[in-house]
Coordinates of C-alpha atoms in Angstrom, one line a residue:
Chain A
X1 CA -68.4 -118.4 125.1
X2 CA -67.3 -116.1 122.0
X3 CA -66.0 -112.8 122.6
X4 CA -65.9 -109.7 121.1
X5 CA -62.7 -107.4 119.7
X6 CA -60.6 -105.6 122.0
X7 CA -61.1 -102.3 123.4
X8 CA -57.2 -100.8 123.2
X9 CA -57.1 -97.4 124.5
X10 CA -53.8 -95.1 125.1
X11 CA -54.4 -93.5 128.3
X12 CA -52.3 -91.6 130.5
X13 CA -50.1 -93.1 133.3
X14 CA -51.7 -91.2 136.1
X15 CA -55.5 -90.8 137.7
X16 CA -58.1 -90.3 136.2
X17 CA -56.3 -92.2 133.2
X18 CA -57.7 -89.9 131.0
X19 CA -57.9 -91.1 127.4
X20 CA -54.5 -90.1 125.4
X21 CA -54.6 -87.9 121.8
X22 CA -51.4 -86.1 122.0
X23 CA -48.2 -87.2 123.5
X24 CA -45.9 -83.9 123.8
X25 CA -42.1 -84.2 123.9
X26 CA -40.1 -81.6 125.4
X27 CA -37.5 -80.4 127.7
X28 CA -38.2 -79.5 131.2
X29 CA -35.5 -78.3 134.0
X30 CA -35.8 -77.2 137.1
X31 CA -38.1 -73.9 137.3
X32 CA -38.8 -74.4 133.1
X33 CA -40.8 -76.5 131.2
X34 CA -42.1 -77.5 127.4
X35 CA -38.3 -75.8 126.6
X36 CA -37.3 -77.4 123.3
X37 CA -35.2 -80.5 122.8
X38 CA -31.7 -79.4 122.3
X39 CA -29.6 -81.0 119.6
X40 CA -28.0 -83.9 120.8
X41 CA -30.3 -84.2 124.1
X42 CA -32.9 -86.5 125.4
X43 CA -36.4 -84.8 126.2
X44 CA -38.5 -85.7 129.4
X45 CA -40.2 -89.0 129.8
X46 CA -43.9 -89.4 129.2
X47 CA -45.4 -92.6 130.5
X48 CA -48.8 -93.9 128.8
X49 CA -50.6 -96.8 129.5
X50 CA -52.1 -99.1 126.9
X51 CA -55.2 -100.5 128.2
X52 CA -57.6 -103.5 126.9
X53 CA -61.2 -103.1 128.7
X54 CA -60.7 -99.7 130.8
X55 CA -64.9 -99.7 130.5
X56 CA -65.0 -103.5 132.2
X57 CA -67.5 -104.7 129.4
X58 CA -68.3 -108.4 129.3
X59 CA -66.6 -111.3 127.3
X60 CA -63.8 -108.5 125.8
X61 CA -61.0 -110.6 123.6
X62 CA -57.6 -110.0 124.7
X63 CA -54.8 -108.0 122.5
X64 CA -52.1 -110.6 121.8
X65 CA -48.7 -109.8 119.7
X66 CA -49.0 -106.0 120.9
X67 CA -46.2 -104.0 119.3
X68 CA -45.8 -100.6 118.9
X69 CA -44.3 -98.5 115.5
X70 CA -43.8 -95.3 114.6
X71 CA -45.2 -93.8 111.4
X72 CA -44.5 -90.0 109.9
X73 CA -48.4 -89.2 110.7
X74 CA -51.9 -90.0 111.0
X75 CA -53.6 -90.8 107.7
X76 CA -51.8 -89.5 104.9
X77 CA -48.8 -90.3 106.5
X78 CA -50.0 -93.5 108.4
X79 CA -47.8 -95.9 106.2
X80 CA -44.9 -93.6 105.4
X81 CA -41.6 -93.9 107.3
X82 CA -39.7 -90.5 105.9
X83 CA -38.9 -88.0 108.6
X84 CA -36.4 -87.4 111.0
X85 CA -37.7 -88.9 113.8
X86 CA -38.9 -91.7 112.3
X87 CA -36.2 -93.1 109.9
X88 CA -33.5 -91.6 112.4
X89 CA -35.0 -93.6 115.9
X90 CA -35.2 -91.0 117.5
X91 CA -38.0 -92.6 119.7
X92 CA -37.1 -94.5 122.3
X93 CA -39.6 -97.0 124.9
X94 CA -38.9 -98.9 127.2
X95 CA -41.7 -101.0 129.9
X96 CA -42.6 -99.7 132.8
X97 CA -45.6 -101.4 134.4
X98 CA -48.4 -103.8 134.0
X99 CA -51.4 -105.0 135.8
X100 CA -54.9 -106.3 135.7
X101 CA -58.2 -106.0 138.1
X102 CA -61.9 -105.6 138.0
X103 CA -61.9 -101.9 138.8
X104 CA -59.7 -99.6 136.7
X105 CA -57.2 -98.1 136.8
X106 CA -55.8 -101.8 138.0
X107 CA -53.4 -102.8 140.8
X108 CA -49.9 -101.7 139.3
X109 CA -46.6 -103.7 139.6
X110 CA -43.6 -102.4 137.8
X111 CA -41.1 -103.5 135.5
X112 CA -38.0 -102.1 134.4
X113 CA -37.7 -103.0 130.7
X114 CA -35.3 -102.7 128.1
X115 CA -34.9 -99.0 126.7
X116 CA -35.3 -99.2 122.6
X117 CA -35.4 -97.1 120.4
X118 CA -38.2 -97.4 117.7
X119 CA -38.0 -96.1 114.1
X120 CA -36.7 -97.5 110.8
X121 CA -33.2 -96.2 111.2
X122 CA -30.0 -98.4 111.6
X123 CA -30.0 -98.5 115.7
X124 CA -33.9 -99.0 116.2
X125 CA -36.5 -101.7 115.4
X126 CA -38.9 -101.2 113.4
X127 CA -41.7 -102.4 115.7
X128 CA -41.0 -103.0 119.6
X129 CA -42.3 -105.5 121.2
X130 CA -43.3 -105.2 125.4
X131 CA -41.6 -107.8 127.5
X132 CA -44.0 -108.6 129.4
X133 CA -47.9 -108.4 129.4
X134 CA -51.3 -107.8 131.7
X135 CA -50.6 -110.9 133.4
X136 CA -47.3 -110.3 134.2
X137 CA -45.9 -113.4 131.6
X138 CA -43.3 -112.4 129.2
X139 CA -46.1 -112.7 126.6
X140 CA -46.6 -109.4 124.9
X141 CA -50.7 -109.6 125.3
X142 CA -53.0 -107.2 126.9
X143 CA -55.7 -109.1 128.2
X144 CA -59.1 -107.5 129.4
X145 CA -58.2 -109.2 133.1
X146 CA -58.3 -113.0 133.6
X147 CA -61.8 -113.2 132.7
X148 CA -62.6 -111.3 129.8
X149 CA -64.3 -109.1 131.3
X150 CA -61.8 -106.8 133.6
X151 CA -59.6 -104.0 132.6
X152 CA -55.9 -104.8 131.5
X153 CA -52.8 -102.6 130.9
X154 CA -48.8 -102.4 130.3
X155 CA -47.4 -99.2 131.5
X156 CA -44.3 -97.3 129.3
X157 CA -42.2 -94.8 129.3
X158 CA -41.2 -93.1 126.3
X159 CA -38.6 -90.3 125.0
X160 CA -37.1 -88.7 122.5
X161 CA -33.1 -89.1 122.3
X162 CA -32.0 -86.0 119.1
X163 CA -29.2 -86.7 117.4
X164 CA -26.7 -83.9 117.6
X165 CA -27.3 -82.0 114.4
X166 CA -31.0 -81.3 113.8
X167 CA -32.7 -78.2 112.0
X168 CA -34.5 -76.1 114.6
X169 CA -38.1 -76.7 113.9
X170 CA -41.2 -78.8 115.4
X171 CA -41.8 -82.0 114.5
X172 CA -44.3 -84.4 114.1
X173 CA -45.4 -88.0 113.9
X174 CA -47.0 -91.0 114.9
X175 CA -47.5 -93.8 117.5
X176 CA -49.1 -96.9 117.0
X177 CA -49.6 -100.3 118.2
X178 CA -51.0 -102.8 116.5
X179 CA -52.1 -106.2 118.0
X180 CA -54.2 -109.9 116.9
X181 CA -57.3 -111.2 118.5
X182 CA -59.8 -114.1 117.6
X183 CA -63.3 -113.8 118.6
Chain B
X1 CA -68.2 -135.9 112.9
X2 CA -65.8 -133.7 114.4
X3 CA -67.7 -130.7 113.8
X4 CA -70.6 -132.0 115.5
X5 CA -69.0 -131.8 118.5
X6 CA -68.1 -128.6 118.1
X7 CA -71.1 -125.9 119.8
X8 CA -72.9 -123.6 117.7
X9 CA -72.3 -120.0 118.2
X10 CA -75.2 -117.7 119.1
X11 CA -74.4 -113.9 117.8
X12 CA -73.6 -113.4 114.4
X13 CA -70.2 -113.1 113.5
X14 CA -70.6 -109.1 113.0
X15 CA -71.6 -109.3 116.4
X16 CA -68.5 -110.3 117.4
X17 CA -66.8 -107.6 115.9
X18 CA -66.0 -109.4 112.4
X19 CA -66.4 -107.3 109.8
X20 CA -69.0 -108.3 106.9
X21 CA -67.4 -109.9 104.0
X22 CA -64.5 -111.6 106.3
X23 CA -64.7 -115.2 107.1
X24 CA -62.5 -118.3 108.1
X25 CA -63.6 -122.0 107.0
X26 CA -62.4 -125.2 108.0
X27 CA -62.6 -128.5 106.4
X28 CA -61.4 -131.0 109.2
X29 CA -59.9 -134.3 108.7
X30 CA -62.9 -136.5 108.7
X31 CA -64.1 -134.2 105.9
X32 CA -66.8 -132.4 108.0
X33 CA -67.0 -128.4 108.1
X34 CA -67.2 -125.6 110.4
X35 CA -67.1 -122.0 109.3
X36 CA -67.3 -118.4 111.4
X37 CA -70.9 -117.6 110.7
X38 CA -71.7 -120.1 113.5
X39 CA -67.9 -120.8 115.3
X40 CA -66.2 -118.9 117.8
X41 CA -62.5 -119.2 117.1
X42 CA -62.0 -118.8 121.0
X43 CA -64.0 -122.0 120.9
X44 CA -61.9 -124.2 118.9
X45 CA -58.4 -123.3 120.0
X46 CA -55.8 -122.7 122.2
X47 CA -53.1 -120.4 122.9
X48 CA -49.6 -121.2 122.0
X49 CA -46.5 -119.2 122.1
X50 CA -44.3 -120.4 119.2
X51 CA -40.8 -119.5 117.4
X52 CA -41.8 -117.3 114.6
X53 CA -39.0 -116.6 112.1
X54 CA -36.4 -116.0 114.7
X55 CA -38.9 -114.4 117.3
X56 CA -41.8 -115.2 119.6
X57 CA -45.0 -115.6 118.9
X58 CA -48.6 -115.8 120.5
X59 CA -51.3 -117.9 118.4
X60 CA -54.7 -119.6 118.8
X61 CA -54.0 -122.7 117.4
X62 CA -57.1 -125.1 116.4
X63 CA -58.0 -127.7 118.8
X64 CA -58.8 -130.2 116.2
X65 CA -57.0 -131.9 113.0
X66 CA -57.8 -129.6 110.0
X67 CA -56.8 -130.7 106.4
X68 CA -57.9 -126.9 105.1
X69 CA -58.7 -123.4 105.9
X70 CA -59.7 -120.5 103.7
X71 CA -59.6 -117.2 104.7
X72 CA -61.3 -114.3 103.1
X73 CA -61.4 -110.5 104.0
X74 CA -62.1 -107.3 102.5
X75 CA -62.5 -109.1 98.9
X76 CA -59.0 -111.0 99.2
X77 CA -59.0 -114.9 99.9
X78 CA -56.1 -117.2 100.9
X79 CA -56.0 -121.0 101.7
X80 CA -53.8 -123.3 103.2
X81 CA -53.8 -126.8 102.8
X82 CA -52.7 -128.5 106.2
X83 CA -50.1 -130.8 106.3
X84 CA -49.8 -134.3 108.6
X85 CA -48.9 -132.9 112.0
X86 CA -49.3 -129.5 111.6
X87 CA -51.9 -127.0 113.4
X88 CA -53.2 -123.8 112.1
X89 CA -53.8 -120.5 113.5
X90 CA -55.6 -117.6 112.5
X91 CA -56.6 -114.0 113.7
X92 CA -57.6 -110.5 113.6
X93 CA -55.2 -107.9 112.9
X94 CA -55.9 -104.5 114.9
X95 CA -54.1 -101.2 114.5
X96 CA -54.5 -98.2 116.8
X97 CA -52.6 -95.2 116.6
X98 CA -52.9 -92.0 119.3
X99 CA -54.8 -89.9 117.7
X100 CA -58.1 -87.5 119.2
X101 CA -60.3 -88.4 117.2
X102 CA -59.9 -92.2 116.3
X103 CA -59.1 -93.5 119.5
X104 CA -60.7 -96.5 118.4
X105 CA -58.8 -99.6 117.0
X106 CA -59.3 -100.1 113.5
X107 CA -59.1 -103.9 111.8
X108 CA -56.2 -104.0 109.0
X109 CA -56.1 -107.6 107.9
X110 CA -56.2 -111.3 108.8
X111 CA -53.6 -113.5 109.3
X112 CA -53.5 -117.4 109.0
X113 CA -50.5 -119.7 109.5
X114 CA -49.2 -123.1 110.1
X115 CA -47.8 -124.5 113.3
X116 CA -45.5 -127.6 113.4
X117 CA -43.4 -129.2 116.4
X118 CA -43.5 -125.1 117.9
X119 CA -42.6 -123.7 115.0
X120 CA -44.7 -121.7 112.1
X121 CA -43.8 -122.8 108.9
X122 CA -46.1 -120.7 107.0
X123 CA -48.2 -117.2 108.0
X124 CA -50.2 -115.4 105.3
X125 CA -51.3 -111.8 106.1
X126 CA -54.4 -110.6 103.8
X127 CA -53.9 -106.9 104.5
X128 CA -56.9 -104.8 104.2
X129 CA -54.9 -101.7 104.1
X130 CA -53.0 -102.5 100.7
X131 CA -55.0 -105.2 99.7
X132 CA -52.7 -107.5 98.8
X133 CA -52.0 -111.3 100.5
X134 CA -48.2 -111.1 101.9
X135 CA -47.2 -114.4 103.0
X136 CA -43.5 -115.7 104.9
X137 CA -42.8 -119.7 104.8
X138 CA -39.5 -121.6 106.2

């Protein structure tokens, strides 16, 4: 039985794992939120979930090879690698989860993975790779359950670690994952 | 023949989410052929995690002895001739960033590559985004 391409989603973390466009980085304490980064400080962690299937459809192909990269922006800047956060690493991911089951959101296990930082600067890799996948193998693959036809995910966390001297402004960029399937 | 024994696919290749214009075709041992517009990849191969240039790596090898394989996509083409003992691979390359309004994976490229005793020896990446064939070989 053939099947057809993946369905790769970013969703969020939590119910009702709503589809993600935006991942915001910024500083909360206690009593204050969205406060900027400071220099030299780590923002708070936003978890997303990368999901192959969410919609259960029928003979789905899994995502295999899934890494993630980050670019300087969407389109024009999809293939570019020139600011700040991106050619100094600021990013940083590490795994936090996985699972697979015929209903979505999927029964959850966790995982404590290894905290990277992503970018093309001297301490990050270019592309990360998740340690382990949907089925819980340390096989970075997102598989649309065992069946083809189930929902899939791996779970991470993500940050942003500033280096100490950066110009007071906002930033942005890009996350991506990219990932092979055969039909 | 080997590719007799080999079932013919049902939906069209766009169907299965292959985009028009891309293909893979295989010239097995005994000389007979198989090519995408009728074969499921899925149906042909297995997966095998493999050293890959110092890393790991996940790839649908082909079930059965192939002496070629050409690739096209998005107006590139690339071949490999197989070697005695070696297995190829090929796939789909998806990209996805997060992004509102394109929360949809988008196909890059297609990569093909050679597999010998766990190890690739050879990938070739036709990327759709550049359009140029990059290729790696030990």
């Amino acid at each position: 039985m053939s099947n057809v391409a993946p369905d790769i989603t970013f969703r969020d973390a939590t119910n009702p794992a709503s589809v993600v466009s935006l991942l915001q980085y910024v500083q909360s304490t206690l009593g204050s939120d969205f406060l900027p980064i400071l220099q030299g400080e780590q923002s708070s962690v936003v978890k997303f979930r990368i999901y192959n299937n969410y919609a259960g459809n029928v003979n789905i192909a899994s995502a295999f090879n899934v890494n993630i990269t980050v670019y300087d922006g969407s389109g024009a800047g999809s293939r570019t690698a020139l600011k700040s956060p991106v050619f100094q690493s600021w990013l940083r991911v590490y795994e936090t989860g996985f699972g697979e089951n015929s209903t979505p959101p999927g029964l959850y296990t966790a995982w404590a993975g290894s905290d990277t930082a992503i970018g093309s600067g001297p301490a990050g890799l270019n592309l990360y790779y998740p340690e382990v996948g949907s089925d819980g193998l340390l096989s970075n693959q997102v598989r649309a359950g065992s069946g083809y036809s189930q929902v899939g995910f791996i779970e991470l966390a993500s940050y942003l670690q500033l280096p100490p001297s950066v110009a007071s402004a906002s930033w942005n960029f890009s996350l991506s994952v990219s990932y092979e399937w055969v039909e | 023949m080997i590719s007799e024994t080999i079932r013919y696919e049902e939906k069209s290749a766009v169907a299965r989410g292959i985009p028009p214009g891309s293909l893979w075709s295989l010239t097995f041992t005994d000389g007979s052929r198989r090519e995408e517009t009728d074969t499921s990849w899925s149906e042909i191969s297995r997966l095998e995690r493999v050293e890959y240039f110092g890393m790991k790596k996940s790839v649908m090898v082909c079930r059965f002895p192939v002496k070629h394989i050409l690739v096209t996509h998005d107006g590139m083409k690339a071949e490999i001739d197989v070697p005695e003992g070696a297995s190829v691979y090929q796939a789909m390359r998806s990209n996805l960033m997060v992004d509102g309004d394109k929360n949809r994976g988008q196909i890059v490229g297609r990569c093909l590559g050679l597999v010998k005793d766990g190890k690739v020896t050879e990938e070739l990446f036709l990327n759709g985004v550049t359009h140029e064939v990059l290729g790696m070989k030990s």
